[in-house]
Amino acid sequence: MHKAPPAIFFIANLRRSRGFTLIEVLVVLLLGALLTATVLPAMQRMLEAAQYKTARDAIVGRLGELGYEAFASGRSLVLASSSAAPTGQGASAAPPPYPLELPEGWAIEVERPIRFAFNGICEGGTLTLRAPGRPPEKLLLEPPLCKAVAGGA
């Protein structure tokens, strides 16, 4: 015959398994807060890097399309610094600088204007891409198609 354990054992066992102690809950909350504090800044940097790369790739892609745009329109295009405007003698003879749309805060500086002939061929040149909060990046536009290559001279 089995002897039933005393009723006190069951009551003590029920009290022990009802929930977590305050210390256990605080330790879990502290670990969660530490994990969040270490991961959140890294996630922010990763988001900023992705936004920069997306904007940069869009600009480089747009530079690659300029030759085709000149060919499709049948007119020459000139790429100049983003703040440049035609001035001085002979400014009316050359086509005006092409208005390349850039994200806010970004700028393009061109050492000398880069011409895209009406047939889509370009002379090539070097430009500097400036993004807010980043070091300037030199790009080389290689003739005849002006494909952008990083690290121009």
mmCIF file of C-alpha atoms in Angstrom:
data_model
loop_
_atom_site.group_PDB
_atom_site.id
_atom_site.type_symbol
_atom_site.label_atom_id
_atom_site.label_comp_id
_atom_site.label_asym_id
_atom_site.label_seq_id
_atom_site.Cartn_x
_atom_site.Cartn_y
_atom_site.Cartn_z
ATOM 1 C CA MET A 1 0.000 0.000 0.000
ATOM 2 C CA HIS A 2 1.243 3.443 -0.922
ATOM 3 C CA LYS A 3 1.513 6.032 1.664
ATOM 4 C CA ALA A 4 0.366 9.487 0.466
ATOM 5 C CA PRO A 5 2.802 12.300 1.090
ATOM 6 C CA PRO A 6 1.763 14.830 3.643
ATOM 7 C CA ALA A 7 -0.452 17.703 2.446
ATOM 8 C CA ILE A 8 2.125 20.259 3.541
ATOM 9 C CA PHE A 9 4.505 19.055 0.811
ATOM 10 C CA PHE A 10 1.897 19.803 -1.915
ATOM 11 C CA ILE A 11 1.164 23.270 -0.568
ATOM 12 C CA ALA A 12 4.853 24.191 -0.390
ATOM 13 C CA ASN A 13 5.418 22.867 -3.928
ATOM 14 C CA LEU A 14 2.506 24.943 -5.307
ATOM 15 C CA ARG A 15 3.779 28.138 -3.746
ATOM 16 C CA ARG A 16 7.233 27.650 -5.213
ATOM 17 C CA SER A 17 6.080 27.113 -8.834
ATOM 18 C CA ARG A 18 3.579 29.975 -9.068
ATOM 19 C CA GLY A 19 5.845 32.608 -10.686
ATOM 20 C CA PHE A 20 9.146 34.411 -10.781
ATOM 21 C CA THR A 21 10.762 36.287 -7.970
ATOM 22 C CA LEU A 22 11.376 40.001 -8.227
ATOM 23 C CA ILE A 23 15.136 39.417 -8.532
ATOM 24 C CA GLU A 24 14.654 37.072 -11.500
ATOM 25 C CA VAL A 25 12.464 39.591 -13.311
ATOM 26 C CA LEU A 26 14.931 42.436 -12.637
ATOM 27 C CA VAL A 27 17.874 40.361 -13.917
ATOM 28 C CA VAL A 28 16.019 39.549 -17.158
ATOM 29 C CA LEU A 29 15.072 43.223 -17.627
ATOM 30 C CA LEU A 30 18.676 44.293 -17.006
ATOM 31 C CA LEU A 31 19.984 41.798 -19.570
ATOM 32 C CA GLY A 32 17.411 43.010 -22.111
ATOM 33 C CA ALA A 33 18.396 46.636 -21.522
ATOM 34 C CA LEU A 34 22.111 45.837 -21.926
ATOM 35 C CA LEU A 35 21.456 43.947 -25.141
ATOM 36 C CA THR A 36 19.368 46.809 -26.528
ATOM 37 C CA ALA A 37 21.997 49.391 -25.549
ATOM 38 C CA THR A 38 24.720 47.522 -27.427
ATOM 39 C CA VAL A 39 22.716 46.578 -30.535
ATOM 40 C CA LEU A 40 20.834 49.831 -31.179
ATOM 41 C CA PRO A 41 23.853 52.032 -32.077
ATOM 42 C CA ALA A 42 25.161 49.360 -34.448
ATOM 43 C CA MET A 43 21.765 49.165 -36.138
ATOM 44 C CA GLN A 44 21.717 52.963 -36.517
ATOM 45 C CA ARG A 45 25.164 52.951 -38.160
ATOM 46 C CA MET A 46 24.083 50.143 -40.464
ATOM 47 C CA LEU A 47 20.986 52.106 -41.519
ATOM 48 C CA GLU A 48 23.044 55.253 -42.228
ATOM 49 C CA ALA A 49 25.562 53.233 -44.268
ATOM 50 C CA ALA A 50 22.744 51.684 -46.313
ATOM 51 C CA GLN A 51 21.179 55.106 -46.974
ATOM 52 C CA TYR A 52 24.561 56.511 -48.071
ATOM 53 C CA LYS A 53 25.242 53.575 -50.378
ATOM 54 C CA THR A 54 21.777 53.792 -51.925
ATOM 55 C CA ALA A 55 22.142 57.523 -52.630
ATOM 56 C CA ARG A 56 25.707 57.089 -53.952
ATOM 57 C CA ASP A 57 24.690 54.229 -56.239
ATOM 58 C CA ALA A 58 21.781 56.295 -57.576
ATOM 59 C CA ILE A 59 24.133 59.195 -58.401
ATOM 60 C CA VAL A 60 26.707 56.930 -60.060
ATOM 61 C CA GLY A 61 23.913 55.256 -62.033
ATOM 62 C CA ARG A 62 22.601 58.643 -63.129
ATOM 63 C CA LEU A 63 26.102 59.654 -64.271
ATOM 64 C CA GLY A 64 26.194 56.497 -66.385
ATOM 65 C CA GLU A 65 22.922 57.452 -68.062
ATOM 66 C CA LEU A 66 24.041 60.905 -69.215
ATOM 67 C CA GLY A 67 25.682 59.615 -72.419
ATOM 68 C CA TYR A 68 22.513 57.815 -73.421
ATOM 69 C CA GLU A 69 20.434 60.875 -72.572
ATOM 70 C CA ALA A 70 22.626 63.023 -74.837
ATOM 71 C CA PHE A 71 22.244 60.455 -77.627
ATOM 72 C CA ALA A 72 18.478 60.097 -77.145
ATOM 73 C CA SER A 73 17.902 63.854 -77.114
ATOM 74 C CA GLY A 74 20.317 64.523 -79.989
ATOM 75 C CA ARG A 75 21.976 67.379 -78.110
ATOM 76 C CA SER A 76 25.213 67.791 -76.214
ATOM 77 C CA LEU A 77 25.259 67.885 -72.425
ATOM 78 C CA VAL A 78 27.804 69.414 -70.068
ATOM 79 C CA LEU A 79 28.335 68.183 -66.526
ATOM 80 C CA ALA A 80 29.782 70.886 -64.286
ATOM 81 C CA SER A 81 30.055 71.403 -60.534
ATOM 82 C CA SER A 82 26.675 71.422 -58.837
ATOM 83 C CA SER A 83 27.032 75.134 -58.018
ATOM 84 C CA ALA A 84 28.502 76.172 -61.403
ATOM 85 C CA ALA A 85 26.708 78.496 -63.784
ATOM 86 C CA PRO A 86 27.869 79.724 -67.186
ATOM 87 C CA THR A 87 29.688 83.035 -66.869
ATOM 88 C CA GLY A 88 32.077 85.137 -68.902
ATOM 89 C CA GLN A 89 32.648 85.330 -72.660
ATOM 90 C CA GLY A 90 31.512 82.423 -74.736
ATOM 91 C CA ALA A 91 29.222 81.112 -72.028
ATOM 92 C CA SER A 92 26.234 81.268 -74.366
ATOM 93 C CA ALA A 93 28.020 79.205 -77.061
ATOM 94 C CA ALA A 94 28.420 76.153 -74.835
ATOM 95 C CA PRO A 95 25.398 74.256 -73.587
ATOM 96 C CA PRO A 96 24.448 75.170 -70.015
ATOM 97 C CA PRO A 97 25.639 72.832 -67.244
ATOM 98 C CA TYR A 98 23.396 69.822 -66.934
ATOM 99 C CA PRO A 99 21.188 69.992 -63.826
ATOM 100 C CA LEU A 100 21.929 66.681 -62.136
ATOM 101 C CA GLU A 101 19.500 66.138 -59.258
ATOM 102 C CA LEU A 102 21.294 65.283 -56.031
ATOM 103 C CA PRO A 103 20.020 64.344 -52.578
ATOM 104 C CA GLU A 104 19.910 67.165 -50.047
ATOM 105 C CA GLY A 105 23.370 68.115 -48.791
ATOM 106 C CA TRP A 106 25.215 66.265 -51.580
ATOM 107 C CA ALA A 107 27.421 68.081 -54.107
ATOM 108 C CA ILE A 108 29.462 67.272 -57.199
ATOM 109 C CA GLU A 109 32.657 69.182 -57.933
ATOM 110 C CA VAL A 110 34.088 68.795 -61.424
ATOM 111 C CA GLU A 111 37.690 69.827 -62.145
ATOM 112 C CA ARG A 112 36.708 70.851 -65.659
ATOM 113 C CA PRO A 113 33.302 70.546 -67.341
ATOM 114 C CA ILE A 114 32.667 67.088 -68.777
ATOM 115 C CA ARG A 115 31.080 67.138 -72.206
ATOM 116 C CA PHE A 116 28.734 64.492 -73.539
ATOM 117 C CA ALA A 117 28.453 64.817 -77.325
ATOM 118 C CA PHE A 118 25.138 64.425 -79.113
ATOM 119 C CA ASN A 119 26.195 60.875 -80.117
ATOM 120 C CA GLY A 120 26.600 59.798 -76.449
ATOM 121 C CA ILE A 121 30.415 59.859 -76.391
ATOM 122 C CA CYS A 122 32.018 61.812 -73.569
ATOM 123 C CA GLU A 123 35.454 63.333 -73.069
ATOM 124 C CA GLY A 124 35.888 61.854 -69.607
ATOM 125 C CA GLY A 125 37.120 63.599 -66.509
ATOM 126 C CA THR A 126 37.383 63.513 -62.755
ATOM 127 C CA LEU A 127 34.767 64.610 -60.286
ATOM 128 C CA THR A 128 34.497 64.716 -56.523
ATOM 129 C CA LEU A 129 31.355 63.495 -54.832
ATOM 130 C CA ARG A 130 30.657 65.174 -51.486
ATOM 131 C CA ALA A 131 28.138 63.709 -49.066
ATOM 132 C CA PRO A 132 27.181 65.201 -45.705
ATOM 133 C CA GLY A 133 29.230 63.741 -42.875
ATOM 134 C CA ARG A 134 31.460 61.693 -45.190
ATOM 135 C CA PRO A 135 34.906 62.270 -46.685
ATOM 136 C CA PRO A 136 34.878 63.379 -50.335
ATOM 137 C CA GLU A 137 35.107 60.596 -52.908
ATOM 138 C CA LYS A 138 36.867 61.020 -56.244
ATOM 139 C CA LEU A 139 35.324 59.358 -59.276
ATOM 140 C CA LEU A 140 36.911 58.974 -62.690
ATOM 141 C CA LEU A 141 34.589 59.068 -65.682
ATOM 142 C CA GLU A 142 36.442 57.030 -68.307
ATOM 143 C CA PRO A 143 35.900 57.955 -71.954
ATOM 144 C CA PRO A 144 34.265 57.160 -74.318
ATOM 145 C CA LEU A 145 31.214 56.005 -72.328
ATOM 146 C CA CYS A 146 32.030 57.762 -69.040
ATOM 147 C CA LYS A 147 31.600 54.777 -66.802
ATOM 148 C CA ALA A 148 32.248 55.937 -63.233
ATOM 149 C CA VAL A 149 35.237 54.291 -61.526
ATOM 150 C CA ALA A 150 36.041 54.967 -57.867
ATOM 151 C CA GLY A 151 39.403 56.484 -56.909
ATOM 152 C CA GLY A 152 40.004 58.845 -59.789
ATOM 153 C CA ALA A 153 43.407 60.516 -59.919
#
